[in-house]
């Protein structure tokens, strides 16, 4: 079955960086677009970024463009999100997702001084 397991979240000060990872299993990872979405406290799910199958095409929400970088390692079945210049408004649970039907359990990112 499809499994997506995120890691790498934590508490970071404004301006800091974190790298999230998502280990995928149970499906041919290299054949699927993948994405990161997030949910801030009291808010709905927000799309953050996505990446095509070979990593050659990426897209970002305006709110993270220039600060976040999505990437993937198909040999390791792993999706990444490098987050730099973090802001308080980036505080959320971050999920990796395959389409609309599959999401991991999430990893908490808290940006606070």
PDB file of N, CA and C in Angstrom:
ATOM      1  N   UNK A   1       0.838  -1.185   0.000  1.00  0.00           N
ATOM      2  CA  UNK A   1       0.000   0.000   0.000  1.00  0.00           C
ATOM      3  C   UNK A   1       0.885   1.252   0.000  1.00  0.00           C
ATOM      4  N   UNK A   2       0.290   2.338  -0.442  1.00  0.00           N
ATOM      5  CA  UNK A   2       1.026   3.595  -0.506  1.00  0.00           C
ATOM      6  C   UNK A   2       1.373   4.063   0.911  1.00  0.00           C
ATOM      7  N   UNK A   3       2.654   4.368   1.114  1.00  0.00           N
ATOM      8  CA  UNK A   3       3.083   4.939   2.390  1.00  0.00           C
ATOM      9  C   UNK A   3       3.956   6.150   2.131  1.00  0.00           C
ATOM     10  N   UNK A   4       3.665   7.223   2.845  1.00  0.00           N
ATOM     11  CA  UNK A   4       4.443   8.453   2.782  1.00  0.00           C
ATOM     12  C   UNK A   4       4.774   8.854   4.207  1.00  0.00           C
ATOM     13  N   UNK A   5       6.053   8.956   4.506  1.00  0.00           N
ATOM     14  CA  UNK A   5       6.486   9.243   5.877  1.00  0.00           C
ATOM     15  C   UNK A   5       7.386  10.471   5.880  1.00  0.00           C
ATOM     16  N   UNK A   6       6.869  11.552   6.455  1.00  0.00           N
ATOM     17  CA  UNK A   6       7.623  12.802   6.515  1.00  0.00           C
ATOM     18  C   UNK A   6       8.505  12.858   7.751  1.00  0.00           C
ATOM     19  N   UNK A   7       9.581  13.602   7.640  1.00  0.00           N
ATOM     20  CA  UNK A   7      10.473  13.846   8.772  1.00  0.00           C
ATOM     21  C   UNK A   7      11.202  15.160   8.553  1.00  0.00           C
ATOM     22  N   UNK A   8      11.856  15.645   9.614  1.00  0.00           N
ATOM     23  CA  UNK A   8      12.679  16.836   9.486  1.00  0.00           C
ATOM     24  C   UNK A   8      12.094  18.111  10.055  1.00  0.00           C
ATOM     25  N   UNK A   9      10.867  18.045  10.529  1.00  0.00           N
ATOM     26  CA  UNK A   9      10.264  19.232  11.114  1.00  0.00           C
ATOM     27  C   UNK A   9      10.884  19.567  12.463  1.00  0.00           C
ATOM     28  N   UNK A  10      10.468  20.699  13.015  1.00  0.00           N
ATOM     29  CA  UNK A  10      10.973  21.108  14.311  1.00  0.00           C
ATOM     30  C   UNK A  10      10.707  22.561  14.584  1.00  0.00           C
ATOM     31  N   UNK A  11      11.362  23.055  15.633  1.00  0.00           N
ATOM     32  CA  UNK A  11      11.252  24.458  16.027  1.00  0.00           C
ATOM     33  C   UNK A  11      12.472  25.207  15.502  1.00  0.00           C
ATOM     34  N   UNK A  12      12.235  26.303  14.830  1.00  0.00           N
ATOM     35  CA  UNK A  12      13.328  27.087  14.259  1.00  0.00           C
ATOM     36  C   UNK A  12      13.009  28.561  14.430  1.00  0.00           C
ATOM     37  N   UNK A  13      14.052  29.369  14.553  1.00  0.00           N
ATOM     38  CA  UNK A  13      13.862  30.806  14.687  1.00  0.00           C
ATOM     39  C   UNK A  13      13.566  31.436  13.330  1.00  0.00           C
ATOM     40  N   UNK A  14      12.882  32.556  13.335  1.00  0.00           N
ATOM     41  CA  UNK A  14      12.673  33.280  12.065  1.00  0.00           C
ATOM     42  C   UNK A  14      14.002  33.525  11.357  1.00  0.00           C
ATOM     43  N   UNK A  15      13.987  33.305  10.041  1.00  0.00           N
ATOM     44  CA  UNK A  15      15.204  33.432   9.264  1.00  0.00           C
ATOM     45  C   UNK A  15      15.998  32.148   9.141  1.00  0.00           C
ATOM     46  N   UNK A  16      15.611  31.146   9.902  1.00  0.00           N
ATOM     47  CA  UNK A  16      16.324  29.878   9.883  1.00  0.00           C
ATOM     48  C   UNK A  16      15.911  28.974   8.738  1.00  0.00           C
ATOM     49  N   UNK A  17      16.481  27.771   8.748  1.00  0.00           N
ATOM     50  CA  UNK A  17      16.243  26.818   7.669  1.00  0.00           C
ATOM     51  C   UNK A  17      15.905  25.443   8.235  1.00  0.00           C
ATOM     52  N   UNK A  18      15.158  24.695   7.459  1.00  0.00           N
ATOM     53  CA  UNK A  18      14.873  23.294   7.740  1.00  0.00           C
ATOM     54  C   UNK A  18      14.805  22.553   6.420  1.00  0.00           C
ATOM     55  N   UNK A  19      15.114  21.259   6.476  1.00  0.00           N
ATOM     56  CA  UNK A  19      14.949  20.402   5.301  1.00  0.00           C
ATOM     57  C   UNK A  19      14.024  19.261   5.671  1.00  0.00           C
ATOM     58  N   UNK A  20      12.897  19.203   4.990  1.00  0.00           N
ATOM     59  CA  UNK A  20      11.948  18.123   5.190  1.00  0.00           C
ATOM     60  C   UNK A  20      12.230  17.002   4.206  1.00  0.00           C
ATOM     61  N   UNK A  21      11.982  15.778   4.657  1.00  0.00           N
ATOM     62  CA  UNK A  21      12.109  14.608   3.802  1.00  0.00           C
ATOM     63  C   UNK A  21      10.807  13.822   3.836  1.00  0.00           C
ATOM     64  N   UNK A  22      10.555  13.103   2.774  1.00  0.00           N
ATOM     65  CA  UNK A  22       9.379  12.237   2.700  1.00  0.00           C
ATOM     66  C   UNK A  22       9.808  10.924   2.046  1.00  0.00           C
ATOM     67  N   UNK A  23       9.775   9.866   2.826  1.00  0.00           N
ATOM     68  CA  UNK A  23      10.123   8.545   2.317  1.00  0.00           C
ATOM     69  C   UNK A  23       8.866   7.883   1.770  1.00  0.00           C
ATOM     70  N   UNK A  24       8.926   7.499   0.511  1.00  0.00           N
ATOM     71  CA  UNK A  24       7.762   6.916  -0.160  1.00  0.00           C
ATOM     72  C   UNK A  24       7.969   5.425  -0.385  1.00  0.00           C
ATOM     73  N   UNK A  25       6.889   4.667  -0.301  1.00  0.00           N
ATOM     74  CA  UNK A  25       6.951   3.239  -0.576  1.00  0.00           C
ATOM     75  C   UNK A  25       5.579   2.753  -1.010  1.00  0.00           C
ATOM     76  N   UNK A  26       5.558   1.565  -1.627  1.00  0.00           N
ATOM     77  CA  UNK A  26       4.299   0.956  -2.005  1.00  0.00           C
ATOM     78  C   UNK A  26       3.780   1.335  -3.374  1.00  0.00           C
ATOM     79  N   UNK A  27       4.563   2.117  -4.101  1.00  0.00           N
ATOM     80  CA  UNK A  27       4.172   2.497  -5.455  1.00  0.00           C
ATOM     81  C   UNK A  27       5.431   2.921  -6.212  1.00  0.00           C
ATOM     82  N   UNK A  28       5.362   2.968  -7.548  1.00  0.00           N
ATOM     83  CA  UNK A  28       6.546   3.368  -8.334  1.00  0.00           C
ATOM     84  C   UNK A  28       6.768   4.872  -8.247  1.00  0.00           C
ATOM     85  N   UNK A  29       7.538   5.272  -7.272  1.00  0.00           N
ATOM     86  CA  UNK A  29       7.733   6.688  -6.935  1.00  0.00           C
ATOM     87  C   UNK A  29       8.130   7.515  -8.154  1.00  0.00           C
ATOM     88  N   UNK A  30       9.016   7.009  -8.954  1.00  0.00           N
ATOM     89  CA  UNK A  30       9.545   7.796 -10.073  1.00  0.00           C
ATOM     90  C   UNK A  30       8.505   8.063 -11.158  1.00  0.00           C
ATOM     91  N   UNK A  31       7.358   7.436 -11.064  1.00  0.00           N
ATOM     92  CA  UNK A  31       6.308   7.605 -12.074  1.00  0.00           C
ATOM     93  C   UNK A  31       5.273   8.657 -11.703  1.00  0.00           C
ATOM     94  N   UNK A  32       5.404   9.249 -10.541  1.00  0.00           N
ATOM     95  CA  UNK A  32       4.359  10.154 -10.049  1.00  0.00           C
ATOM     96  C   UNK A  32       4.890  11.552  -9.734  1.00  0.00           C
ATOM     97  N   UNK A  33       4.082  12.569 -10.152  1.00  0.00           N
ATOM     98  CA  UNK A  33       4.276  13.896  -9.607  1.00  0.00           C
ATOM     99  C   UNK A  33       4.083  13.806  -8.093  1.00  0.00           C
ATOM    100  N   UNK A  34       4.823  14.637  -7.372  1.00  0.00           N
ATOM    101  CA  UNK A  34       4.680  14.690  -5.924  1.00  0.00           C
ATOM    102  C   UNK A  34       4.547  16.141  -5.490  1.00  0.00           C
ATOM    103  N   UNK A  35       3.975  16.336  -4.327  1.00  0.00           N
ATOM    104  CA  UNK A  35       3.776  17.695  -3.859  1.00  0.00           C
ATOM    105  C   UNK A  35       3.954  17.789  -2.350  1.00  0.00           C
ATOM    106  N   UNK A  36       4.098  19.002  -1.897  1.00  0.00           N
ATOM    107  CA  UNK A  36       4.063  19.341  -0.475  1.00  0.00           C
ATOM    108  C   UNK A  36       2.857  20.266  -0.256  1.00  0.00           C
ATOM    109  N   UNK A  37       2.127  19.977   0.794  1.00  0.00           N
ATOM    110  CA  UNK A  37       1.031  20.830   1.217  1.00  0.00           C
ATOM    111  C   UNK A  37       1.213  21.092   2.703  1.00  0.00           C
ATOM    112  N   UNK A  38       0.538  22.104   3.210  1.00  0.00           N
ATOM    113  CA  UNK A  38       0.664  22.413   4.637  1.00  0.00           C
ATOM    114  C   UNK A  38      -0.663  22.882   5.203  1.00  0.00           C
ATOM    115  N   UNK A  39      -0.785  22.758   6.501  1.00  0.00           N
ATOM    116  CA  UNK A  39      -1.980  23.219   7.187  1.00  0.00           C
ATOM    117  C   UNK A  39      -1.569  23.974   8.437  1.00  0.00           C
ATOM    118  N   UNK A  40      -1.821  25.262   8.422  1.00  0.00           N
ATOM    119  CA  UNK A  40      -1.525  26.103   9.572  1.00  0.00           C
ATOM    120  C   UNK A  40      -2.635  25.952  10.601  1.00  0.00           C
ATOM    121  N   UNK A  41      -2.350  26.280  11.853  1.00  0.00           N
ATOM    122  CA  UNK A  41      -3.364  26.151  12.907  1.00  0.00           C
ATOM    123  C   UNK A  41      -4.635  26.912  12.562  1.00  0.00           C
ATOM    124  N   UNK A  42      -5.751  26.219  12.605  1.00  0.00           N
ATOM    125  CA  UNK A  42      -7.039  26.855  12.364  1.00  0.00           C
ATOM    126  C   UNK A  42      -7.341  27.182  10.918  1.00  0.00           C
ATOM    127  N   UNK A  43      -6.499  26.713   9.994  1.00  0.00           N
ATOM    128  CA  UNK A  43      -6.699  27.022   8.573  1.00  0.00           C
ATOM    129  C   UNK A  43      -6.823  25.742   7.759  1.00  0.00           C
ATOM    130  N   UNK A  44      -7.218  25.915   6.512  1.00  0.00           N
ATOM    131  CA  UNK A  44      -7.349  24.771   5.626  1.00  0.00           C
ATOM    132  C   UNK A  44      -6.021  24.356   5.029  1.00  0.00           C
ATOM    133  N   UNK A  45      -6.090  23.323   4.216  1.00  0.00           N
ATOM    134  CA  UNK A  45      -4.900  22.810   3.562  1.00  0.00           C
ATOM    135  C   UNK A  45      -4.453  23.773   2.470  1.00  0.00           C
ATOM    136  N   UNK A  46      -3.137  24.027   2.424  1.00  0.00           N
ATOM    137  CA  UNK A  46      -2.574  24.949   1.429  1.00  0.00           C
ATOM    138  C   UNK A  46      -1.523  24.227   0.605  1.00  0.00           C
ATOM    139  N   UNK A  47      -1.653  24.270  -0.700  1.00  0.00           N
ATOM    140  CA  UNK A  47      -0.622  23.710  -1.586  1.00  0.00           C
ATOM    141  C   UNK A  47       0.626  24.578  -1.487  1.00  0.00           C
ATOM    142  N   UNK A  48       1.790  23.936  -1.387  1.00  0.00           N
ATOM    143  CA  UNK A  48       3.052  24.648  -1.256  1.00  0.00           C
ATOM    144  C   UNK A  48       3.903  24.533  -2.521  1.00  0.00           C
ATOM    145  N   UNK A  49       4.039  23.299  -3.018  1.00  0.00           N
ATOM    146  CA  UNK A  49       4.950  23.105  -4.139  1.00  0.00           C
ATOM    147  C   UNK A  49       4.694  21.734  -4.750  1.00  0.00           C
ATOM    148  N   UNK A  50       5.054  21.578  -6.029  1.00  0.00           N
ATOM    149  CA  UNK A  50       5.042  20.250  -6.612  1.00  0.00           C
ATOM    150  C   UNK A  50       6.187  20.080  -7.601  1.00  0.00           C
ATOM    151  N   UNK A  51       6.400  18.828  -7.989  1.00  0.00           N
ATOM    152  CA  UNK A  51       7.554  18.491  -8.810  1.00  0.00           C
ATOM    153  C   UNK A  51       7.152  17.366  -9.752  1.00  0.00           C
ATOM    154  N   UNK A  52       7.661  17.414 -10.976  1.00  0.00           N
ATOM    155  CA  UNK A  52       7.300  16.368 -11.934  1.00  0.00           C
ATOM    156  C   UNK A  52       8.144  15.118 -11.691  1.00  0.00           C
ATOM    157  N   UNK A  53       7.963  14.136 -12.530  1.00  0.00           N
ATOM    158  CA  UNK A  53       8.533  12.816 -12.249  1.00  0.00           C
ATOM    159  C   UNK A  53      10.059  12.793 -12.222  1.00  0.00           C
ATOM    160  N   UNK A  54      10.696  13.556 -13.109  1.00  0.00           N
ATOM    161  CA  UNK A  54      12.167  13.512 -13.123  1.00  0.00           C
ATOM    162  C   UNK A  54      12.817  14.687 -12.408  1.00  0.00           C
ATOM    163  N   UNK A  55      11.987  15.525 -11.785  1.00  0.00           N
ATOM    164  CA  UNK A  55      12.519  16.654 -11.034  1.00  0.00           C
ATOM    165  C   UNK A  55      12.858  17.865 -11.879  1.00  0.00           C
ATOM    166  N   UNK A  56      12.569  17.799 -13.169  1.00  0.00           N
ATOM    167  CA  UNK A  56      12.955  18.893 -14.049  1.00  0.00           C
ATOM    168  C   UNK A  56      12.000  20.070 -14.064  1.00  0.00           C
ATOM    169  N   UNK A  57      10.838  19.876 -13.503  1.00  0.00           N
ATOM    170  CA  UNK A  57       9.860  20.955 -13.474  1.00  0.00           C
ATOM    171  C   UNK A  57       9.280  21.082 -12.078  1.00  0.00           C
ATOM    172  N   UNK A  58       9.322  22.285 -11.537  1.00  0.00           N
ATOM    173  CA  UNK A  58       8.810  22.539 -10.197  1.00  0.00           C
ATOM    174  C   UNK A  58       7.903  23.761 -10.200  1.00  0.00           C
ATOM    175  N   UNK A  59       7.005  23.806  -9.244  1.00  0.00           N
ATOM    176  CA  UNK A  59       6.125  24.955  -9.091  1.00  0.00           C
ATOM    177  C   UNK A  59       6.034  25.280  -7.602  1.00  0.00           C
ATOM    178  N   UNK A  60       5.767  26.545  -7.317  1.00  0.00           N
ATOM    179  CA  UNK A  60       5.704  27.008  -5.935  1.00  0.00           C
ATOM    180  C   UNK A  60       4.557  27.975  -5.729  1.00  0.00           C
ATOM    181  N   UNK A  61       3.993  27.929  -4.539  1.00  0.00           N
ATOM    182  CA  UNK A  61       3.040  28.964  -4.146  1.00  0.00           C
ATOM    183  C   UNK A  61       3.786  30.291  -4.031  1.00  0.00           C
ATOM    184  N   UNK A  62       3.093  31.369  -4.319  1.00  0.00           N
ATOM    185  CA  UNK A  62       3.732  32.688  -4.246  1.00  0.00           C
ATOM    186  C   UNK A  62       4.303  32.954  -2.853  1.00  0.00           C
ATOM    187  N   UNK A  63       3.647  32.406  -1.847  1.00  0.00           N
ATOM    188  CA  UNK A  63       4.052  32.681  -0.467  1.00  0.00           C
ATOM    189  C   UNK A  63       5.415  32.081  -0.119  1.00  0.00           C
ATOM    190  N   UNK A  64       5.894  31.109  -0.896  1.00  0.00           N
ATOM    191  CA  UNK A  64       7.165  30.454  -0.576  1.00  0.00           C
ATOM    192  C   UNK A  64       8.190  30.584  -1.704  1.00  0.00           C
ATOM    193  N   UNK A  65       7.786  31.143  -2.819  1.00  0.00           N
ATOM    194  CA  UNK A  65       8.677  31.241  -3.972  1.00  0.00           C
ATOM    195  C   UNK A  65       9.943  32.014  -3.611  1.00  0.00           C
ATOM    196  N   UNK A  66      11.089  31.460  -3.998  1.00  0.00           N
ATOM    197  CA  UNK A  66      12.361  32.098  -3.691  1.00  0.00           C
ATOM    198  C   UNK A  66      12.942  31.710  -2.356  1.00  0.00           C
ATOM    199  N   UNK A  67      12.153  31.042  -1.522  1.00  0.00           N
ATOM    200  CA  UNK A  67      12.627  30.631  -0.201  1.00  0.00           C
ATOM    201  C   UNK A  67      12.670  29.110  -0.052  1.00  0.00           C
ATOM    202  N   UNK A  68      11.743  28.414  -0.697  1.00  0.00           N
ATOM    203  CA  UNK A  68      11.653  26.958  -0.586  1.00  0.00           C
ATOM    204  C   UNK A  68      12.113  26.322  -1.894  1.00  0.00           C
ATOM    205  N   UNK A  69      12.694  25.137  -1.781  1.00  0.00           N
ATOM    206  CA  UNK A  69      13.104  24.373  -2.949  1.00  0.00           C
ATOM    207  C   UNK A  69      12.664  22.926  -2.789  1.00  0.00           C
ATOM    208  N   UNK A  70      11.880  22.458  -3.750  1.00  0.00           N
ATOM    209  CA  UNK A  70      11.444  21.061  -3.755  1.00  0.00           C
ATOM    210  C   UNK A  70      12.408  20.268  -4.631  1.00  0.00           C
ATOM    211  N   UNK A  71      12.680  19.029  -4.224  1.00  0.00           N
ATOM    212  CA  UNK A  71      13.528  18.156  -5.029  1.00  0.00           C
ATOM    213  C   UNK A  71      13.167  16.709  -4.724  1.00  0.00           C
ATOM    214  N   UNK A  72      13.710  15.814  -5.519  1.00  0.00           N
ATOM    215  CA  UNK A  72      13.434  14.399  -5.312  1.00  0.00           C
ATOM    216  C   UNK A  72      14.648  13.575  -5.699  1.00  0.00           C
ATOM    217  N   UNK A  73      14.754  12.429  -5.060  1.00  0.00           N
ATOM    218  CA  UNK A  73      15.779  11.446  -5.397  1.00  0.00           C
ATOM    219  C   UNK A  73      15.048  10.152  -5.714  1.00  0.00           C
ATOM    220  N   UNK A  74      14.855   9.886  -6.985  1.00  0.00           N
ATOM    221  CA  UNK A  74      14.082   8.706  -7.382  1.00  0.00           C
ATOM    222  C   UNK A  74      14.794   7.396  -7.023  1.00  0.00           C
ATOM    223  N   UNK A  75      16.105   7.422  -6.923  1.00  0.00           N
ATOM    224  CA  UNK A  75      16.846   6.221  -6.533  1.00  0.00           C
ATOM    225  C   UNK A  75      16.577   5.866  -5.069  1.00  0.00           C
ATOM    226  N   UNK A  76      16.267   6.889  -4.273  1.00  0.00           N
ATOM    227  CA  UNK A  76      16.012   6.677  -2.847  1.00  0.00           C
ATOM    228  C   UNK A  76      14.530   6.759  -2.499  1.00  0.00           C
ATOM    229  N   UNK A  77      13.679   6.945  -3.526  1.00  0.00           N
ATOM    230  CA  UNK A  77      12.228   7.091  -3.286  1.00  0.00           C
ATOM    231  C   UNK A  77      11.938   8.150  -2.226  1.00  0.00           C
ATOM    232  N   UNK A  78      12.601   9.278  -2.354  1.00  0.00           N
ATOM    233  CA  UNK A  78      12.484  10.314  -1.338  1.00  0.00           C
ATOM    234  C   UNK A  78      12.237  11.682  -1.963  1.00  0.00           C
ATOM    235  N   UNK A  79      11.328  12.401  -1.360  1.00  0.00           N
ATOM    236  CA  UNK A  79      10.981  13.767  -1.732  1.00  0.00           C
ATOM    237  C   UNK A  79      11.526  14.698  -0.646  1.00  0.00           C
ATOM    238  N   UNK A  80      11.980  15.872  -1.064  1.00  0.00           N
ATOM    239  CA  UNK A  80      12.554  16.835  -0.117  1.00  0.00           C
ATOM    240  C   UNK A  80      11.895  18.205  -0.258  1.00  0.00           C
ATOM    241  N   UNK A  81      11.994  18.976   0.816  1.00  0.00           N
ATOM    242  CA  UNK A  81      11.620  20.384   0.763  1.00  0.00           C
ATOM    243  C   UNK A  81      12.637  21.156   1.604  1.00  0.00           C
ATOM    244  N   UNK A  82      13.483  21.911   0.933  1.00  0.00           N
ATOM    245  CA  UNK A  82      14.438  22.773   1.611  1.00  0.00           C
ATOM    246  C   UNK A  82      13.755  24.112   1.861  1.00  0.00           C
ATOM    247  N   UNK A  83      13.700  24.503   3.117  1.00  0.00           N
ATOM    248  CA  UNK A  83      13.000  25.725   3.498  1.00  0.00           C
ATOM    249  C   UNK A  83      14.002  26.689   4.124  1.00  0.00           C
ATOM    250  N   UNK A  84      14.189  27.820   3.472  1.00  0.00           N
ATOM    251  CA  UNK A  84      15.101  28.853   3.962  1.00  0.00           C
ATOM    252  C   UNK A  84      14.325  30.127   4.298  1.00  0.00           C
ATOM    253  N   UNK A  85      14.977  31.013   5.025  1.00  0.00           N
ATOM    254  CA  UNK A  85      14.369  32.297   5.384  1.00  0.00           C
ATOM    255  C   UNK A  85      12.966  32.111   5.951  1.00  0.00           C
ATOM    256  N   UNK A  86      12.855  31.195   6.873  1.00  0.00           N
ATOM    257  CA  UNK A  86      11.536  30.859   7.411  1.00  0.00           C
ATOM    258  C   UNK A  86      10.923  32.018   8.175  1.00  0.00           C
ATOM    259  N   UNK A  87       9.605  32.106   8.066  1.00  0.00           N
ATOM    260  CA  UNK A  87       8.827  33.161   8.707  1.00  0.00           C
ATOM    261  C   UNK A  87       7.819  32.524   9.655  1.00  0.00           C
ATOM    262  N   UNK A  88       7.311  33.325  10.565  1.00  0.00           N
ATOM    263  CA  UNK A  88       6.308  32.822  11.509  1.00  0.00           C
ATOM    264  C   UNK A  88       5.098  32.259  10.775  1.00  0.00           C
ATOM    265  N   UNK A  89       4.750  32.864   9.663  1.00  0.00           N
ATOM    266  CA  UNK A  89       3.581  32.401   8.912  1.00  0.00           C
ATOM    267  C   UNK A  89       3.808  31.086   8.186  1.00  0.00           C
ATOM    268  N   UNK A  90       5.028  30.571   8.225  1.00  0.00           N
ATOM    269  CA  UNK A  90       5.293  29.243   7.678  1.00  0.00           C
ATOM    270  C   UNK A  90       4.975  28.138   8.685  1.00  0.00           C
ATOM    271  N   UNK A  91       4.642  28.513   9.909  1.00  0.00           N
ATOM    272  CA  UNK A  91       4.292  27.522  10.926  1.00  0.00           C
ATOM    273  C   UNK A  91       3.074  26.716  10.479  1.00  0.00           C
ATOM    274  N   UNK A  92       3.232  25.405  10.440  1.00  0.00           N
ATOM    275  CA  UNK A  92       2.171  24.531   9.945  1.00  0.00           C
ATOM    276  C   UNK A  92       2.623  23.082  10.083  1.00  0.00           C
ATOM    277  N   UNK A  93       1.681  22.191   9.876  1.00  0.00           N
ATOM    278  CA  UNK A  93       2.016  20.786   9.658  1.00  0.00           C
ATOM    279  C   UNK A  93       2.218  20.613   8.160  1.00  0.00           C
ATOM    280  N   UNK A  94       3.349  20.051   7.794  1.00  0.00           N
ATOM    281  CA  UNK A  94       3.698  19.861   6.388  1.00  0.00           C
ATOM    282  C   UNK A  94       3.505  18.396   6.000  1.00  0.00           C
ATOM    283  N   UNK A  95       2.841  18.216   4.880  1.00  0.00           N
ATOM    284  CA  UNK A  95       2.556  16.877   4.378  1.00  0.00           C
ATOM    285  C   UNK A  95       3.129  16.707   2.980  1.00  0.00           C
ATOM    286  N   UNK A  96       3.684  15.539   2.702  1.00  0.00           N
ATOM    287  CA  UNK A  96       3.941  15.230   1.303  1.00  0.00           C
ATOM    288  C   UNK A  96       2.716  14.486   0.776  1.00  0.00           C
ATOM    289  N   UNK A  97       2.466  14.636  -0.492  1.00  0.00           N
ATOM    290  CA  UNK A  97       1.241  14.104  -1.062  1.00  0.00           C
ATOM    291  C   UNK A  97       1.471  13.567  -2.459  1.00  0.00           C
ATOM    292  N   UNK A  98       0.714  12.553  -2.782  1.00  0.00           N
ATOM    293  CA  UNK A  98       0.634  12.037  -4.146  1.00  0.00           C
ATOM    294  C   UNK A  98      -0.796  12.231  -4.604  1.00  0.00           C
ATOM    295  N   UNK A  99      -0.971  13.219  -5.440  1.00  0.00           N
ATOM    296  CA  UNK A  99      -2.319  13.539  -5.885  1.00  0.00           C
ATOM    297  C   UNK A  99      -3.182  14.002  -4.720  1.00  0.00           C
ATOM    298  N   UNK A 100      -4.478  13.814  -4.901  1.00  0.00           N
ATOM    299  CA  UNK A 100      -5.421  14.242  -3.857  1.00  0.00           C
ATOM    300  C   UNK A 100      -5.746  13.138  -2.866  1.00  0.00           C
ATOM    301  N   UNK A 101      -5.293  11.928  -3.164  1.00  0.00           N
ATOM    302  CA  UNK A 101      -5.761  10.797  -2.375  1.00  0.00           C
ATOM    303  C   UNK A 101      -4.783  10.272  -1.342  1.00  0.00           C
ATOM    304  N   UNK A 102      -3.514  10.649  -1.465  1.00  0.00           N
ATOM    305  CA  UNK A 102      -2.526  10.079  -0.555  1.00  0.00           C
ATOM    306  C   UNK A 102      -1.683  11.177   0.082  1.00  0.00           C
ATOM    307  N   UNK A 103      -1.614  11.101   1.417  1.00  0.00           N
ATOM    308  CA  UNK A 103      -0.849  12.075   2.178  1.00  0.00           C
ATOM    309  C   UNK A 103      -0.214  11.349   3.355  1.00  0.00           C
ATOM    310  N   UNK A 104       0.948  11.835   3.781  1.00  0.00           N
ATOM    311  CA  UNK A 104       1.579  11.245   4.941  1.00  0.00           C
ATOM    312  C   UNK A 104       0.935  11.733   6.233  1.00  0.00           C
ATOM    313  N   UNK A 105       1.578  11.412   7.344  1.00  0.00           N
ATOM    314  CA  UNK A 105       1.040  11.816   8.649  1.00  0.00           C
ATOM    315  C   UNK A 105       1.418  13.240   9.017  1.00  0.00           C
ATOM    316  N   UNK A 106       2.377  13.784   8.283  1.00  0.00           N
ATOM    317  CA  UNK A 106       2.768  15.169   8.503  1.00  0.00           C
ATOM    318  C   UNK A 106       3.913  15.346   9.473  1.00  0.00           C
ATOM    319  N   UNK A 107       4.593  16.478   9.349  1.00  0.00           N
ATOM    320  CA  UNK A 107       5.651  16.846  10.279  1.00  0.00           C
ATOM    321  C   UNK A 107       5.456  18.312  10.650  1.00  0.00           C
ATOM    322  N   UNK A 108       5.552  18.598  11.938  1.00  0.00           N
ATOM    323  CA  UNK A 108       5.268  19.944  12.436  1.00  0.00           C
ATOM    324  C   UNK A 108       6.477  20.844  12.230  1.00  0.00           C
ATOM    325  N   UNK A 109       6.221  22.015  11.674  1.00  0.00           N
ATOM    326  CA  UNK A 109       7.231  23.062  11.555  1.00  0.00           C
ATOM    327  C   UNK A 109       6.738  24.267  12.339  1.00  0.00           C
ATOM    328  N   UNK A 110       7.523  24.711  13.291  1.00  0.00           N
ATOM    329  CA  UNK A 110       7.170  25.865  14.092  1.00  0.00           C
ATOM    330  C   UNK A 110       8.285  26.893  13.977  1.00  0.00           C
ATOM    331  N   UNK A 111       7.909  28.079  13.533  1.00  0.00           N
ATOM    332  CA  UNK A 111       8.873  29.167  13.379  1.00  0.00           C
ATOM    333  C   UNK A 111       8.560  30.212  14.440  1.00  0.00           C
ATOM    334  N   UNK A 112       9.456  30.329  15.392  1.00  0.00           N
ATOM    335  CA  UNK A 112       9.200  31.222  16.521  1.00  0.00           C
ATOM    336  C   UNK A 112      10.512  31.575  17.201  1.00  0.00           C
ATOM    337  N   UNK A 113      10.552  32.785  17.736  1.00  0.00           N
ATOM    338  CA  UNK A 113      11.729  33.201  18.491  1.00  0.00           C
ATOM    339  C   UNK A 113      11.516  32.934  19.974  1.00  0.00           C
TER     340      UNK A 113
END
